[in-house]
Short mmCIF file of C-alpha atoms in Angstrom, two decimals:
data_model
loop_
_atom_site.label_atom_id
_atom_site.label_comp_id
_atom_site.label_asym_id
_atom_site.label_seq_id
_atom_site.Cartn_x
_atom_site.Cartn_y
_atom_site.Cartn_z
CA MET A 1 33.74 36.53 51.69
CA ARG A 2 36.71 38.25 50.05
CA GLN A 3 40.04 36.54 50.70
CA LYS A 4 42.64 38.97 51.99
CA LEU A 5 45.66 39.60 49.76
CA VAL A 6 49.07 40.85 50.90
CA ALA A 7 51.31 41.83 47.99
CA GLY A 8 55.00 42.70 48.27
CA ASN A 9 56.34 45.30 45.84
CA TRP A 10 60.12 44.89 45.89
CA LYS A 11 60.56 47.92 43.61
CA MET A 12 64.16 48.16 42.30
CA HIS A 13 65.71 46.08 45.08
CA GLY A 14 67.31 42.67 45.16
CA ASN A 15 69.71 40.32 43.47
CA LEU A 16 69.87 36.59 42.75
CA GLN A 17 71.06 35.71 46.24
CA MET A 18 68.54 37.89 48.04
CA THR A 19 65.68 36.52 45.96
CA GLN A 20 66.68 32.96 46.80
CA ASP A 21 67.22 33.63 50.50
CA LEU A 22 64.01 35.61 50.99
CA LEU A 23 61.72 33.22 49.14
CA LYS A 24 63.24 30.11 50.70
CA LYS A 25 62.77 31.67 54.13
CA LEU A 26 59.12 32.33 53.34
CA LEU A 27 58.63 28.74 52.19
CA LYS A 28 60.09 27.36 55.40
CA LYS A 29 57.51 29.17 57.53
CA GLN A 30 53.87 28.44 58.22
CA LEU A 31 52.11 30.64 55.68
CA PRO A 32 49.06 32.70 56.63
CA ALA A 33 45.58 32.03 55.29
CA ALA A 34 45.73 35.34 53.42
CA GLN A 35 47.01 35.11 49.85
CA LEU A 36 50.63 36.22 49.52
CA LEU A 37 51.97 37.80 46.34
CA VAL A 38 55.56 38.84 45.65
CA CYS A 39 56.51 41.28 42.88
CA PRO A 40 60.27 41.21 42.22
CA PRO A 41 62.05 43.24 39.53
CA PHE A 42 61.90 41.79 36.00
CA PRO A 43 65.32 40.04 36.09
CA TYR A 44 64.27 37.85 39.03
CA LEU A 45 60.75 36.90 37.98
CA GLN A 46 61.72 33.56 36.44
CA GLN A 47 63.81 32.67 39.49
CA ALA A 48 60.91 33.57 41.78
CA ALA A 49 58.40 31.63 39.70
CA GLN A 50 60.60 28.53 39.79
CA LEU A 51 61.27 28.75 43.53
CA LEU A 52 57.58 29.26 44.33
CA GLN A 53 56.21 26.69 41.89
CA GLY A 54 53.73 24.46 43.68
CA SER A 55 53.40 26.81 46.65
CA THR A 56 50.48 29.07 47.54
CA ILE A 57 52.59 32.22 47.06
CA ALA A 58 51.83 33.98 43.78
CA VAL A 59 54.29 35.95 41.63
CA GLY A 60 53.56 39.33 40.12
CA ALA A 61 55.40 41.78 37.91
CA GLN A 62 55.78 45.51 38.55
CA ASP A 63 54.63 46.67 35.11
CA CYS A 64 53.86 45.49 31.58
CA ALA A 65 53.80 46.97 28.09
CA VAL A 66 50.70 47.89 26.11
CA ALA A 67 51.80 45.82 23.08
CA GLN A 68 52.10 42.05 23.26
CA GLU A 69 55.04 41.86 20.85
CA GLY A 70 56.95 43.94 18.33
CA ALA A 71 59.73 46.48 17.96
CA PHE A 72 59.51 47.96 21.45
CA THR A 73 63.04 47.90 22.83
CA GLY A 74 63.16 47.61 26.60
CA ASP A 75 59.49 46.72 27.05
CA VAL A 76 58.16 43.48 28.53
CA SER A 77 54.78 42.23 27.37
CA ALA A 78 52.03 40.72 29.49
CA LEU A 79 52.19 37.56 27.37
CA MET A 80 55.89 37.18 28.24
CA LEU A 81 55.06 37.54 31.91
CA ALA A 82 52.32 34.93 31.69
CA ASP A 83 54.76 32.62 29.92
CA LEU A 84 57.02 32.81 32.99
CA GLY A 85 54.22 31.81 35.34
CA VAL A 86 53.45 35.32 36.55
CA THR A 87 49.80 35.73 37.59
CA HIS A 88 49.53 39.40 38.64
CA VAL A 89 50.94 42.73 37.51
CA LEU A 90 51.13 46.10 39.27
CA LEU A 91 49.98 48.97 37.08
CA GLY A 92 49.84 52.72 37.54
CA HIS A 93 52.04 52.85 40.62
CA SER A 94 52.60 56.45 41.69
CA GLU A 95 56.33 56.14 41.02
CA ARG A 96 55.65 55.25 37.38
CA ARG A 97 53.02 57.97 37.11
CA GLN A 98 55.66 60.42 38.40
CA TYR A 99 58.94 59.26 36.86
CA GLN A 100 57.62 57.77 33.60
CA GLN A 101 54.75 60.25 33.24
CA GLU A 102 52.18 57.48 32.91
CA SER A 103 48.71 58.86 32.26
CA ASN A 104 45.40 57.37 33.34
CA GLU A 105 44.79 56.41 29.71
CA LEU A 106 48.11 54.57 29.48
CA VAL A 107 47.33 52.69 32.70
CA LEU A 108 44.02 51.64 31.16
CA ALA A 109 45.76 50.40 28.01
CA LYS A 110 48.20 48.38 30.09
CA THR A 111 45.33 46.99 32.13
CA GLN A 112 43.61 45.84 28.96
CA ALA A 113 46.84 44.20 27.77
CA ALA A 114 47.29 42.43 31.11
CA LEU A 115 43.73 41.10 31.05
CA ALA A 116 44.12 39.92 27.45
CA ALA A 117 47.15 37.87 28.54
CA GLY A 118 45.26 36.33 31.45
CA LEU A 119 46.98 38.34 34.18
CA ILE A 120 45.30 39.95 37.18
CA PRO A 121 45.99 43.70 37.17
CA VAL A 122 46.54 45.46 40.49
CA VAL A 123 45.79 49.06 39.56
CA CYS A 124 47.26 51.67 41.89
CA VAL A 125 45.51 54.93 42.66
CA GLY A 126 46.31 57.70 45.12
CA GLU A 127 46.77 61.41 45.74
CA THR A 128 49.80 63.55 46.54
CA LEU A 129 50.18 65.48 49.79
CA GLN A 130 49.45 68.71 47.93
CA GLN A 131 46.25 67.25 46.54
CA ARG A 132 45.25 65.93 49.95
CA ASP A 133 45.88 69.30 51.61
CA ALA A 134 43.69 70.89 48.94
CA GLY A 135 40.86 68.51 49.82
CA LEU A 136 41.09 66.68 46.51
CA SER A 137 41.81 63.12 47.71
CA GLY A 138 38.50 61.63 46.69
CA GLU A 139 38.38 63.53 43.41
CA VAL A 140 41.87 62.39 42.36
CA VAL A 141 41.29 58.75 43.30
CA LEU A 142 37.92 58.61 41.56
CA GLU A 143 39.36 60.20 38.43
CA GLN A 144 42.13 57.58 38.27
CA ALA A 145 39.80 54.68 39.03
CA GLY A 146 37.04 56.06 36.82
CA VAL A 147 39.11 55.69 33.66
CA ILE A 148 39.45 51.97 34.46
CA LEU A 149 35.79 51.54 35.37
CA ARG A 150 34.61 53.21 32.16
CA GLY A 151 37.17 51.52 29.93
CA LEU A 152 36.50 47.89 30.85
CA ASN A 153 33.45 45.69 30.61
CA ARG A 154 31.85 43.88 33.56
CA ASP A 155 33.72 40.61 33.01
CA GLN A 156 37.05 42.40 32.77
CA LEU A 157 36.42 44.42 35.92
CA ASP A 158 35.68 41.19 37.75
CA ARG A 159 39.42 40.41 37.56
CA VAL A 160 40.74 43.85 38.55
CA ILE A 161 42.17 44.72 41.96
CA PHE A 162 42.52 48.34 43.09
CA ALA A 163 45.28 49.42 45.46
CA TYR A 164 44.87 52.77 47.20
CA GLU A 165 48.32 54.21 47.86
CA PRO A 166 48.38 57.80 49.07
CA VAL A 167 51.57 59.15 47.50
CA TRP A 168 52.42 61.06 50.66
CA ALA A 169 52.60 57.79 52.61
CA ILE A 170 54.81 55.78 50.25
CA GLY A 171 58.27 55.26 51.70
CA THR A 172 57.89 58.26 54.01
CA GLY A 173 57.05 56.48 57.25
CA LEU A 174 53.73 58.33 57.23
CA THR A 175 50.61 56.21 57.14
CA ALA A 176 46.99 57.10 56.60
CA SER A 177 45.02 56.35 59.73
CA PRO A 178 42.73 53.33 59.46
CA GLU A 179 39.80 55.74 59.33
CA GLN A 180 41.36 57.85 56.56
CA ALA A 181 42.17 54.76 54.52
CA GLN A 182 38.71 53.29 55.10
CA GLU A 183 37.08 56.51 53.90
CA ILE A 184 38.78 56.28 50.50
CA HIS A 185 38.23 52.52 50.22
CA ALA A 186 34.52 52.95 50.98
CA LEU A 187 34.34 55.70 48.35
CA LEU A 188 36.01 53.44 45.80
CA ARG A 189 33.68 50.55 46.54
CA SER A 190 30.63 52.81 46.30
CA VAL A 191 31.70 53.94 42.83
CA VAL A 192 32.27 50.34 41.73
CA ALA A 193 28.79 49.52 43.07
CA LYS A 194 27.33 52.03 40.60
CA VAL A 195 28.69 49.77 37.87
CA ASP A 196 27.54 46.55 39.53
CA LYS A 197 26.74 45.83 43.19
CA LYS A 198 27.94 42.23 43.05
CA LEU A 199 31.19 43.37 41.48
CA ALA A 200 31.71 45.85 44.29
CA GLU A 201 31.06 43.19 46.92
CA ASN A 202 33.68 40.87 45.43
CA MET A 203 36.41 43.31 44.33
CA LEU A 204 39.60 43.38 46.39
CA LEU A 205 40.71 46.84 47.54
CA LEU A 206 44.21 47.01 48.99
CA TYR A 207 45.90 49.71 51.04
CA GLY A 208 49.55 50.65 50.55
CA GLY A 209 51.74 53.24 52.20
CA SER A 210 54.25 52.45 54.97
CA VAL A 211 52.36 49.36 56.14
CA LYS A 212 54.28 47.62 58.94
CA PRO A 213 53.56 44.69 61.28
CA ASP A 214 52.57 47.11 64.05
CA ASN A 215 49.90 48.95 62.04
CA ALA A 216 48.72 46.25 59.64
CA ALA A 217 46.01 44.73 61.84
CA SER A 218 44.29 48.06 62.48
CA LEU A 219 44.31 48.88 58.77
CA PHE A 220 43.16 45.46 57.62
CA GLY A 221 40.42 45.44 60.23
CA MET A 222 38.54 48.14 58.35
CA THR A 223 35.42 46.98 56.50
CA ASP A 224 36.56 47.82 52.98
CA ILE A 225 40.31 47.14 53.24
CA ASP A 226 41.09 43.68 51.87
CA GLY A 227 44.84 43.57 52.43
CA GLY A 228 47.88 45.56 51.50
CA LEU A 229 50.46 46.46 48.90
CA ILE A 230 53.65 46.39 50.91
CA GLY A 231 56.91 48.13 50.02
CA GLY A 232 59.97 48.07 52.27
CA ALA A 233 58.58 45.55 54.76
CA SER A 234 58.15 42.99 51.98
CA LEU A 235 61.96 42.73 51.69
CA ASP A 236 62.10 41.14 55.13
CA ALA A 237 60.53 37.67 55.32
CA ASP A 238 59.56 37.92 58.99
CA GLN A 239 57.94 41.35 58.59
CA PHE A 240 56.13 40.30 55.42
CA LEU A 241 54.76 37.18 57.10
CA ALA A 242 53.71 39.17 60.16
CA ILE A 243 51.72 41.49 57.90
CA GLY A 244 50.23 38.44 56.20
CA TYR A 245 49.08 37.06 59.54
CA ALA A 246 47.58 40.45 60.41
CA ALA A 247 45.35 40.12 57.37
CA GLU A 248 43.76 36.87 58.51
#
């Protein structure tokens, strides 16, 4: 059975004090059986890794470079992240696709770099409202995921997590209904199954997009939804834990 995963994407929020207060509050609570993952901004990764050392809460980064070292000012390599104790990395988030013009091919290259460094890539896919209104949701998601599925071998794919985040539901307060989210997750899993049925059975598929404690259980109760990629609610320890418990 797939273990549920609840990942918190802090985006560009936080400071040293907030990181300490939030993580210490999490550690003082009874943690859910679902795996918890926090993804702070780069400056606070080492602090988070040190505070969470020995706990069951994993630490992830929000991006990584394609290269592992070299003259790439401003970039952070997957090897550097692994050196800090980071275990996961978010890749292809819609905000990076939009603001940094990241292509599907670049996301694949970053995924390959993450895997080479021993990290677990959480690859984000999702459609805009315009694309959804045009009836292109499945087509867009499969195009984004397809580049990953074609670009990696079976062993590499065994370590990949997909996160379906409809762009129209990120930070807007709008949420795909459990049925809408399940439809896309089932489509994703069916495409993975064409590569390998066992792989499809084991792969984690997360949902992200205005997930809150009051809607988490209905979303996570769907057959093919294995947890969530949480934005704003992950900045509040009580809300994040409540979502974690909803995933059990």
